[in-house]
XYZ file of C-alpha atoms in Angstrom:
687
model
C 8.627 -4.406 -21.155
C 6.889 -1.607 -19.284
C 8.779 1.548 -18.425
C 9.393 2.386 -14.794
C 7.804 5.776 -14.160
C 9.935 7.731 -11.675
C 8.893 9.815 -8.718
C 8.665 13.532 -9.476
C 11.903 15.315 -8.473
C 11.727 19.083 -8.084
C 14.750 21.327 -8.467
C 15.695 23.321 -5.388
C 18.023 25.702 -7.239
C 17.522 27.625 -10.469
C 20.401 25.888 -12.232
C 19.915 22.251 -11.179
C 17.088 21.163 -13.494
C 19.634 18.933 -15.260
C 20.503 17.077 -12.039
C 16.807 16.629 -11.243
C 16.220 15.104 -14.692
C 19.247 12.834 -14.262
C 17.848 11.643 -10.927
C 14.511 10.768 -12.557
C 16.116 9.108 -15.592
C 18.302 7.031 -13.267
C 15.218 5.772 -11.435
C 13.716 4.578 -14.728
C 16.800 2.370 -15.091
C 16.668 1.016 -11.547
C 19.515 3.217 -10.303
C 19.064 5.066 -7.022
C 20.477 8.575 -7.530
C 18.717 11.056 -5.222
C 19.095 14.743 -5.991
C 20.896 15.480 -2.705
C 23.597 12.947 -3.531
C 23.967 14.226 -7.097
C 24.202 17.799 -5.833
C 27.125 16.951 -3.543
C 28.880 14.760 -6.090
C 28.336 16.951 -9.163
C 27.825 20.597 -8.064
C 25.847 22.510 -10.676
C 27.565 25.410 -12.389
C 26.113 28.879 -12.005
C 25.678 28.822 -15.792
C 23.758 25.530 -15.897
C 24.772 22.126 -17.254
C 25.688 21.243 -20.841
C 24.507 18.064 -22.595
C 28.087 16.775 -22.693
C 28.398 17.196 -18.920
C 25.118 15.349 -18.413
C 26.446 12.483 -20.570
C 29.536 12.266 -18.340
C 27.434 12.230 -15.147
C 25.130 9.504 -16.480
C 28.160 7.523 -17.645
C 29.518 7.546 -14.082
C 26.121 6.210 -12.977
C 26.517 3.360 -15.511
C 23.660 4.691 -17.645
C 24.855 5.015 -21.265
C 23.251 7.878 -23.202
C 24.043 9.965 -26.252
C 22.849 13.394 -27.459
C 20.652 13.719 -30.536
C 19.429 16.588 -32.679
C 15.988 16.171 -34.202
C 13.418 18.094 -36.205
C 10.116 19.022 -34.618
C 8.168 16.497 -36.698
C 10.428 13.736 -35.327
C 9.443 14.383 -31.706
C 6.791 11.653 -31.761
C 9.473 9.107 -32.763
C 11.943 9.986 -30.004
C 12.701 6.873 -27.868
C 11.533 7.340 -24.298
C 12.446 7.979 -21.555
C 14.587 10.899 -22.689
C 15.888 14.198 -21.316
C 14.752 17.087 -23.483
C 16.308 20.531 -23.793
C 13.291 22.742 -23.138
C 12.885 26.443 -23.788
C 15.988 28.601 -23.672
C 17.796 27.088 -20.667
C 15.832 24.266 -19.107
C 15.634 20.464 -19.097
C 12.649 18.146 -18.664
C 12.197 14.375 -18.691
C 9.826 12.793 -21.207
C 8.585 9.717 -19.335
C 6.048 8.023 -21.633
C 3.548 8.554 -24.432
C -0.182 8.091 -24.180
C -1.783 8.408 -27.590
C -1.152 11.930 -28.866
C -0.012 13.054 -25.396
C 3.341 12.790 -23.679
C 4.123 12.841 -19.947
C 6.505 15.730 -19.236
C 8.209 15.652 -15.827
C 9.266 19.261 -15.369
C 11.539 19.849 -12.330
C 10.294 23.435 -12.105
C 6.509 22.935 -12.022
C 5.769 19.205 -11.784
C 4.302 16.435 -13.902
C 2.264 17.370 -16.982
C 0.407 15.387 -19.631
C 0.789 17.583 -22.715
C -0.283 17.216 -26.349
C 2.745 16.568 -28.541
C 1.704 19.529 -30.692
C 1.812 21.862 -27.670
C 5.232 20.547 -26.663
C 6.741 21.401 -30.057
C 6.491 25.123 -29.368
C 8.796 24.838 -26.332
C 11.648 22.584 -27.461
C 15.007 23.441 -29.020
C 15.536 20.178 -30.932
C 18.177 18.561 -28.673
C 17.783 15.603 -26.322
C 19.595 12.847 -24.435
C 18.382 9.323 -25.213
C 19.389 5.956 -23.797
C 22.026 3.993 -25.693
C 20.181 0.670 -26.039
C 23.179 -1.138 -27.590
C 25.475 -0.211 -24.722
C 22.719 -1.135 -22.252
C 22.358 -4.634 -23.691
C 26.074 -5.258 -23.181
C 25.944 -4.163 -19.538
C 25.105 -6.692 -16.769
C 21.402 -6.644 -15.882
C 20.312 -4.726 -12.803
C 17.436 -5.538 -10.538
C 14.855 -2.830 -11.255
C 12.177 -1.427 -9.072
C 8.867 -3.024 -9.914
C 6.843 0.128 -10.070
C 5.105 0.933 -13.317
C 2.461 3.366 -14.482
C -0.200 0.769 -13.694
C -0.157 1.591 -9.978
C 0.768 5.274 -10.062
C -2.862 6.336 -9.617
C -2.859 4.683 -6.182
C 0.255 6.487 -4.914
C -1.690 9.602 -3.910
C -3.574 7.417 -1.418
C -0.434 6.236 0.368
C -0.968 6.175 4.122
C 2.498 4.946 5.123
C 3.606 8.170 6.795
C 0.888 8.034 9.438
C 0.604 4.241 9.696
C 3.535 4.057 12.125
C 2.065 6.508 14.648
C 1.309 4.630 17.885
C -2.421 4.175 18.384
C -3.441 5.356 14.906
C -5.594 2.285 14.302
C -7.348 2.698 17.656
C -8.198 6.206 16.496
C -9.422 4.774 13.206
C -11.642 2.292 15.056
C -13.203 5.049 17.179
C -13.851 7.250 14.153
C -15.228 4.243 12.285
C -17.753 3.589 15.061
C -18.879 7.214 14.812
C -19.231 6.861 11.042
C -21.543 3.886 11.506
C -24.078 6.230 13.104
C -24.743 7.530 9.583
C -26.823 4.393 9.101
C -29.110 5.124 12.072
C -31.261 7.538 10.062
C -31.967 5.117 7.159
C -32.850 2.340 9.633
C -35.150 4.644 11.604
C -36.913 5.947 8.475
C -37.353 2.430 7.093
C -38.789 1.136 10.369
C -41.082 4.132 10.858
C -42.558 4.022 7.351
C -43.024 0.245 7.393
C -44.656 0.556 10.824
C -47.169 3.122 9.544
C -48.089 1.277 6.350
C -48.020 -2.308 7.649
C -49.725 -1.920 11.016
C -51.507 1.370 10.467
C -49.444 2.908 13.239
C -50.931 0.586 15.874
C -47.530 -0.711 16.905
C -45.672 1.764 19.080
C -42.523 3.025 17.410
C -39.372 3.091 19.625
C -38.599 6.782 19.216
C -36.810 6.915 22.565
C -34.149 4.386 21.571
C -33.387 6.182 18.318
C -33.192 9.495 20.157
C -30.842 7.895 22.678
C -28.698 6.552 19.822
C -28.365 10.045 18.334
C -27.380 11.520 21.713
C -24.785 8.783 22.338
C -23.314 9.214 18.845
C -22.988 12.970 19.427
C -21.186 12.425 22.743
C -18.898 9.876 21.097
C -18.117 12.402 18.363
C -16.959 14.910 21.005
C -14.758 12.245 22.599
C -13.232 11.200 19.269
C -12.494 14.836 18.425
C -10.524 15.301 21.660
C -8.557 12.104 20.991
C -7.910 13.167 17.391
C -6.555 16.538 18.487
C -4.063 14.809 20.806
C -2.870 12.631 17.942
C -2.579 15.653 15.652
C -0.569 17.559 18.253
C 1.831 14.644 18.745
C 2.259 14.146 15.006
C 2.788 17.851 14.252
C 5.296 18.325 17.075
C 7.349 15.336 15.897
C 7.229 16.420 12.252
C 7.947 20.074 13.043
C 10.979 19.350 15.213
C 12.326 16.918 12.626
C 11.700 19.382 9.803
C 13.311 22.271 11.679
C 16.356 20.129 12.432
C 16.596 19.248 8.735
C 16.308 22.953 7.826
C 19.284 23.756 10.070
C 21.446 21.126 8.351
C 21.422 23.113 5.093
C 24.542 24.947 4.032
C 25.028 28.699 4.265
C 24.611 28.899 0.483
C 21.072 27.538 0.842
C 20.056 30.514 2.997
C 21.993 33.063 0.935
C 20.088 32.091 -2.227
C 16.650 32.467 -0.625
C 14.855 35.333 1.030
C 13.769 34.891 4.683
C 10.154 35.373 3.575
C 10.327 32.469 1.126
C 11.859 30.106 3.698
C 9.329 31.133 6.352
C 6.368 30.790 3.967
C 7.395 27.344 2.744
C 8.135 26.008 6.221
C 4.885 27.399 7.679
C 2.805 25.948 4.850
C 4.501 22.569 5.217
C 3.857 22.669 8.963
C 0.141 23.326 8.464
C -0.073 20.583 5.852
C 1.430 18.169 8.385
C -1.363 19.063 10.806
C -3.935 18.097 8.190
C -2.142 14.924 7.075
C -3.120 12.652 9.960
C -6.791 13.652 9.829
C -6.986 13.271 6.053
C -5.314 9.851 6.167
C -7.602 8.667 8.937
C -10.637 9.924 7.023
C -9.491 8.153 3.860
C -9.143 4.831 5.698
C -12.634 5.155 7.172
C -14.283 6.367 3.965
C -13.237 3.236 2.107
C -14.669 0.973 4.808
C -17.903 2.958 5.176
C -18.285 3.068 1.400
C -18.026 -0.713 1.193
C -20.577 -1.103 4.018
C -22.970 1.318 2.292
C -22.657 -0.660 -0.939
C -23.303 -3.859 1.024
C -26.453 -2.372 2.581
C -27.690 -1.293 -0.845
C -26.991 -4.787 -2.222
C -28.939 -6.301 0.683
C -31.954 -4.091 -0.107
C -31.737 -4.560 -3.877
C -28.710 -5.842 -5.829
C -30.172 -4.379 -9.011
C -30.430 -0.858 -7.588
C -26.989 -1.199 -5.999
C -25.546 -2.027 -9.422
C -26.968 1.232 -10.805
C -25.338 3.244 -8.002
C -22.047 1.348 -8.363
C -21.949 2.042 -12.103
C -22.698 5.727 -11.479
C -19.909 6.006 -8.896
C -17.494 4.184 -11.218
C -18.272 6.480 -14.144
C -17.847 9.577 -11.974
C -14.565 8.125 -10.714
C -13.331 7.668 -14.281
C -14.258 11.260 -15.088
C -12.381 12.379 -11.956
C -9.256 10.423 -12.936
C -9.357 12.029 -16.380
C -9.922 15.431 -14.777
C -6.869 15.082 -12.501
C -4.518 15.342 -15.468
C -6.474 18.067 -17.240
C -6.826 20.162 -14.057
C -3.102 19.873 -13.424
C -2.285 20.729 -17.037
C -4.423 23.871 -17.139
C -3.311 25.015 -13.679
C 0.343 24.694 -14.636
C -0.173 26.327 -18.024
C -1.973 29.289 -16.449
C 0.803 29.662 -13.873
C 3.517 29.528 -16.534
C 1.819 31.946 -18.926
C 0.874 34.371 -16.134
C 4.472 34.292 -14.890
C 5.808 34.927 -18.407
C 3.537 37.946 -18.836
C 4.450 39.274 -15.372
C 8.182 38.867 -16.057
C 7.782 40.680 -19.371
C 5.935 43.560 -17.693
C 8.534 43.885 -14.921
C 11.356 43.732 -17.442
C 9.666 46.467 -19.505
C 9.123 48.724 -16.494
C 12.669 48.271 -15.185
C 14.212 48.950 -18.593
C 11.802 51.675 -19.661
C 14.518 54.293 -20.193
C 16.469 51.965 -22.476
C 13.342 51.048 -24.465
C 12.444 54.697 -25.049
C 15.943 55.711 -26.072
C 16.309 52.725 -28.424
C 12.853 53.153 -29.954
C 11.740 49.620 -29.057
C 8.242 50.448 -27.798
C 6.424 49.093 -30.865
C 8.425 45.871 -30.672
C 7.518 45.457 -27.008
C 3.845 46.106 -27.800
C 3.870 43.307 -30.376
C 5.581 40.938 -27.960
C 3.129 41.813 -25.178
C 0.207 41.116 -27.517
C 1.567 37.610 -28.063
C 1.792 37.020 -24.306
C -1.773 38.250 -23.736
C -3.181 36.145 -26.590
C -1.351 33.064 -25.309
C -2.617 33.594 -21.739
C -6.243 34.118 -22.661
C -6.248 31.342 -25.269
C -5.266 29.018 -22.444
C -7.903 30.515 -20.157
C -10.579 30.097 -22.840
C -9.666 26.428 -23.265
C -9.752 26.001 -19.484
C -13.277 27.422 -19.266
C -14.483 25.132 -22.063
C -12.906 22.171 -20.291
C -14.561 23.138 -16.963
C -17.927 23.251 -18.729
C -17.331 19.833 -20.302
C -16.289 18.347 -16.953
C -19.296 19.798 -15.128
C -21.634 18.616 -17.873
C -20.255 15.084 -17.653
C -20.799 14.967 -13.882
C -24.302 16.357 -14.303
C -25.137 13.916 -17.117
C -23.940 10.891 -15.125
C -25.854 12.012 -12.017
C -29.026 12.619 -14.004
C -28.791 9.276 -15.823
C -28.215 7.476 -12.526
C -31.340 9.093 -11.072
C -33.398 8.197 -14.168
C -32.312 4.549 -14.109
C -32.784 4.403 -10.336
C -36.402 5.543 -10.623
C -36.957 3.375 -13.713
C -35.964 0.261 -11.764
C -37.063 1.217 -8.234
C -40.696 2.085 -8.944
C -41.577 -1.306 -10.544
C -39.834 -3.080 -7.636
C -41.889 -1.013 -5.203
C -45.078 -1.693 -7.139
C -44.432 -5.465 -7.176
C -43.602 -5.481 -3.427
C -40.066 -6.646 -4.197
C -38.967 -3.911 -1.803
C -41.044 -2.219 0.878
C -41.719 1.497 0.983
C -39.477 1.766 4.042
C -36.625 0.038 2.208
C -37.126 2.392 -0.732
C -36.689 5.448 1.516
C -33.821 3.828 3.425
C -32.044 3.098 0.151
C -32.593 6.688 -0.944
C -30.996 7.935 2.283
C -27.972 5.663 1.865
C -27.380 6.700 -1.753
C -28.548 10.299 -1.247
C -26.195 13.073 -2.067
C -24.047 13.567 1.018
C -21.050 15.769 0.276
C -18.631 17.172 2.852
C -17.017 20.326 1.503
C -13.627 21.577 2.644
C -13.008 24.935 0.986
C -11.692 26.971 3.921
C -13.486 30.310 4.349
C -15.684 29.722 1.273
C -17.085 26.387 2.490
C -20.492 27.623 3.670
C -21.154 29.640 0.519
C -20.107 26.757 -1.739
C -22.396 24.278 0.042
C -25.367 26.627 -0.429
C -24.436 27.321 -4.040
C -24.034 23.647 -4.917
C -27.317 22.792 -3.194
C -28.941 25.550 -5.269
C -27.528 23.992 -8.459
C -28.732 20.499 -7.512
C -32.275 21.761 -6.936
C -32.137 23.912 -10.079
C -31.223 20.878 -12.187
C -33.950 18.719 -10.681
C -31.669 16.332 -8.767
C -33.221 17.253 -5.413
C -36.332 19.018 -4.154
C -35.134 20.156 -0.731
C -31.650 20.321 0.787
C -29.956 21.473 3.972
C -26.745 23.360 3.261
C -24.287 25.157 5.487
C -21.158 24.703 7.568
C -19.773 24.816 11.079
C -16.373 25.539 12.587
C -14.846 25.366 16.040
C -11.096 25.972 16.018
C -10.648 25.965 19.786
C -7.778 23.501 20.132
C -4.267 24.804 20.717
C -2.983 23.254 17.494
C -5.788 24.786 15.404
C -5.260 28.304 16.768
C -1.500 27.908 16.454
C -1.781 26.836 12.811
C -3.831 29.934 11.928
C -1.470 32.161 13.903
C 1.559 30.762 12.069
C 0.039 32.068 8.831
C 0.089 35.587 10.254
C -3.678 35.924 9.760
C -4.706 36.572 13.388
C -4.954 40.109 14.733
C -1.895 41.127 16.728
C -3.520 44.104 18.482
C -3.447 43.688 22.271
C -4.374 47.143 23.569
C -7.230 48.648 21.514
C -10.061 46.197 20.885
C -11.351 48.383 18.030
C -8.190 47.540 16.092
C -8.430 43.793 16.685
C -10.738 43.190 13.731
C -11.256 46.278 11.568
C -11.848 45.374 7.900
C -10.819 47.959 5.277
C -9.167 50.089 7.970
C -5.718 51.601 7.576
C -4.760 49.876 10.866
C -6.034 46.375 10.039
C -3.632 43.588 10.959
C -5.679 40.373 10.983
C -8.916 38.828 12.178
C -10.301 37.342 15.390
C -11.346 33.686 15.316
C -14.897 32.779 16.263
C -16.894 29.558 16.269
C -20.372 28.661 15.205
C -22.555 27.018 12.588
C -25.147 28.201 10.088
C -27.436 26.049 7.942
C -30.093 27.048 5.414
C -33.001 24.977 4.146
C -33.228 25.326 0.363
C -36.372 24.157 -1.413
C -37.764 24.252 -4.928
C -39.983 27.338 -5.108
C -43.277 25.742 -6.158
C -42.900 23.053 -3.502
C -42.274 25.634 -0.765
C -45.310 27.672 -1.823
C -47.502 24.563 -1.988
C -46.738 23.580 1.597
C -47.097 27.143 2.891
C -43.469 27.587 3.916
C -42.184 30.960 5.111
C -39.866 32.090 2.310
C -37.099 34.331 3.641
C -35.397 34.913 0.301
C -34.370 33.384 -2.985
C -30.996 32.286 -4.367
C -30.810 33.953 -7.775
C -27.251 33.239 -8.879
C -24.089 31.388 -7.878
C -20.460 31.780 -8.943
C -17.510 29.570 -8.021
C -14.076 29.991 -9.613
C -10.822 28.913 -7.982
C -7.289 30.080 -8.657
C -5.176 27.819 -6.371
C -2.136 30.055 -6.753
C -0.960 30.279 -3.152
C -1.736 28.545 0.131
C -3.069 31.745 1.715
C -2.364 34.869 -0.331
C -4.927 35.987 -2.933
C -3.795 36.091 -6.561
C -2.733 39.552 -7.647
C -4.494 39.371 -11.030
C -7.889 38.855 -9.272
C -9.231 37.062 -12.369
C -10.937 34.242 -10.457
C -12.593 36.609 -7.974
C -13.862 38.863 -10.756
C -15.185 35.874 -12.703
C -16.926 34.585 -9.571
C -18.797 37.872 -9.078
C -19.676 38.309 -12.742
C -20.894 34.728 -13.169
C -23.183 34.982 -10.121
C -24.696 38.240 -11.401
C -25.051 36.890 -14.930
C -26.838 33.747 -13.738
C -29.136 35.882 -11.583
C -29.931 38.199 -14.494
C -28.886 41.159 -12.354
C -26.794 44.073 -13.620
C -24.161 45.758 -11.476
C -26.370 48.830 -11.005
C -29.311 46.685 -9.846
C -27.275 45.331 -6.935
C -28.357 46.962 -3.655
C -25.843 45.651 -1.102
C -22.685 43.512 -0.898
C -21.703 41.479 2.158
C -17.945 41.474 1.567
C -15.564 38.752 2.716
C -13.587 41.498 4.514
C -11.202 39.581 6.780
C -9.255 42.596 8.110
C -6.018 41.201 6.650
C -3.815 43.577 4.628
C -3.832 41.402 1.498
C -7.466 40.267 1.281
C -9.233 43.573 1.882
C -7.267 45.439 -0.777
C -7.499 42.563 -3.268
C -11.246 42.202 -2.670
C -11.815 45.941 -3.120
C -10.016 45.911 -6.461
C -11.877 42.768 -7.578
C -15.247 44.402 -6.817
C -14.230 47.510 -8.781
C -13.153 45.448 -11.795
C -16.278 43.266 -11.700
C -18.824 46.059 -11.210
C -17.098 48.966 -12.937
C -18.385 52.405 -11.978
C -21.314 50.808 -10.118
C -18.851 49.620 -7.456
C -18.573 53.176 -6.106
C -22.345 53.515 -5.635
C -23.061 50.034 -4.231
C -22.787 49.925 -0.410
C -20.899 46.982 1.059
C -19.754 45.955 4.511
C -17.946 43.231 6.409
C -19.914 41.814 9.329
C -16.782 39.986 10.504
C -16.048 43.239 12.314
C -18.902 42.196 14.667
C -18.750 38.403 14.622
C -15.104 37.592 14.020
C -14.160 35.032 11.379
C -16.119 31.761 11.494
C -13.824 30.264 8.782
C -15.892 27.453 7.175
C -19.181 28.748 8.602
C -18.563 32.368 7.553
C -20.237 32.088 4.148
C -23.423 30.382 5.324
C -23.701 32.711 8.343
C -23.281 35.793 6.160
C -25.914 34.439 3.751
C -28.298 34.588 6.718
C -27.096 38.157 7.358
C -28.095 39.011 3.776
C -31.526 37.444 4.325
C -31.995 39.466 7.507
C -30.910 42.635 5.719
C -33.565 41.970 3.062
C -36.246 41.266 5.654
C -35.557 44.321 7.824
C -34.456 46.610 4.958
C -31.302 47.585 6.830
C -27.695 47.285 5.640
C -25.319 46.190 8.435
C -22.317 48.406 9.078
C -18.591 47.757 9.146
C -17.683 48.631 12.711
C -14.242 49.789 13.939
C -13.805 51.678 10.647
C -12.494 54.929 12.126
C -9.609 55.401 9.681
C -10.379 53.858 6.272
C -7.501 52.721 4.095
C -7.285 55.221 1.184
C -6.701 52.278 -1.177
C -9.991 50.713 -0.026
C -12.138 53.511 -1.380
C -15.638 52.007 -1.664
C -18.712 52.733 0.485
C -18.168 50.342 3.417
C -21.067 51.683 5.573
C -18.747 52.753 8.405
C -19.821 52.163 12.022
C -23.595 52.769 11.682
C -26.269 50.525 10.159
C -28.045 52.137 7.219
C -31.760 51.773 6.303
C -32.364 51.243 2.575
C -34.720 49.713 0.035
C -33.126 46.318 -0.616
C -34.164 43.814 -3.272
C -30.895 42.152 -4.271
C -27.770 41.366 -2.241
C -24.419 39.752 -3.026
C -22.560 37.548 -0.534
C -18.822 37.061 -1.193
C -16.538 34.385 0.283
C -12.865 34.048 -0.617
C -11.106 31.133 1.090
C -7.501 30.093 1.670
C -6.055 28.211 -1.280
C -8.017 30.211 -3.852
C -11.575 28.975 -3.206
C -13.852 31.808 -4.360
C -17.664 31.802 -4.200
C -20.486 34.321 -4.565
C -24.254 34.160 -4.050
C -26.840 36.614 -5.342
C -29.734 36.570 -2.845
C -33.045 38.301 -3.535
C -36.188 39.011 -1.513
C -38.741 36.258 -1.112
C -41.777 36.978 -3.264
């Protein structure tokens, strides 16, 4: 019989990991025991919960268990599900095995799929296992029919937004807009067939296609206004309900948490609610449009459609595998970074005791172990990222090879027309919508650069646009505390790297670059404005908005871009910094640049043009790439305006207030987005 895999239950208090594990174990046995109910019925002691107490609680829930002591080599034989004593004072639930891996449901950090060997280093050798003999004597219970087989589909649940009045009318409108994606393939197919079949004698209906594009654009504006009304209604309902639920908590709940933590969690949840309805609606439409696209490809050529379907399936399998590995490495990095940070803080706070007791050498040895453990994990993560990227690249390349291998003979034998060939290429062409907050524009350009560099495309349009004009959009950004609060002096409203900075000013716009393979651009006589030399993209995903204090991902992003470009730190002429005018980002970015470039950071001019333009959010990176190109063309470095009083901690050359002429050959564009999306582009002069 298959095990029931429970929902993940997170502990809300430091000492209630045992109750969270009991709640999850109860679900595996078909018993409904939510954490809130357990908390009221069995209040957790300030000193935690003993195994004997857990046995008593589970006995009252009619779930017979008994404690066991086992050796480390016996871990693989432990009957599952089981509650495991973990570390010095923690409990986790072992849900199931999968080969040499075991699913660990950790109430502190979430679900992990860990190698059994890695788990052995964390356990104490004690566990609670189900008493199968006592279970067989008990009357059978009706269990929930939810097994691991369907867990992969749970992340796509749309139930929360399905009950919103009018949601399916919104879906229908957005679906009609999505169908306009097929206008371009139809137009290209008709135009090419018209030229080659009739020699262009038949007049092509350009006007009707132009009219279709105009109508689709107007419909898109209408759908956006309707969507914003739905989002506002949904967010207001969720926010009021959530705030009411927050007020129902006991006084102890607020005493155990700082106001900053409560505010941060509630604000982040509120913003996530604003995104929920749009994401759900997009997911519904994407499935339908994907099926239609596959149907169109099958209509043109079932054989070619099979190649694309196999490619998508293989990439999907890689993505499913990557979900668990990404989660594992993210959690491991968080845990090991936290352990090292705790050790450092403990050392600093108890420094007098350590010196008087002569324990410095012991602490040095212990710190070495923490550092080795952290960077061993980071090394494995980098190797895994390379393997994952290589698999995606290999599948994409093989799909292209097989597509051309099959398509060209079909075209030669007139099994498909030239117009159908191009139409099919449009339908299956790489069309990726990136959502990476403030780094979106830079990432789209960088990924387009990589696709051309690896021969998967010859020419690509890459960029981003943003228009956060709705009340809900502005309100969501303001809730984060990122908007400038200055009302009197406009020079203090957006002043990156200034001592008086307090946030940025929102702006709207779009910026798109045309990237083309160099030889192709030269052959057609294109005006080359510049050249992408290197691209870096490392994410940290530590916090919803705040940058990670260790700055590792930002430093790696800069160094990787320079390394790929073959440019040393001293050869860099100018940096267009992300520079958002927020207290956290500007200081963190300054320190990241200094770590990445070393002494060269102090001699490399950099500036933030957001002091002139405001923050275009998604479009910022692509717009500032154009700024770098213009700086190269005109040999002028743009200034950071409003920088009257620099922050002493931001001590680099920020080109204050006045543009500076210079000989420029190589520039660096930096974009650091909310949620830890970091990207960098090295842009050189066109030769």
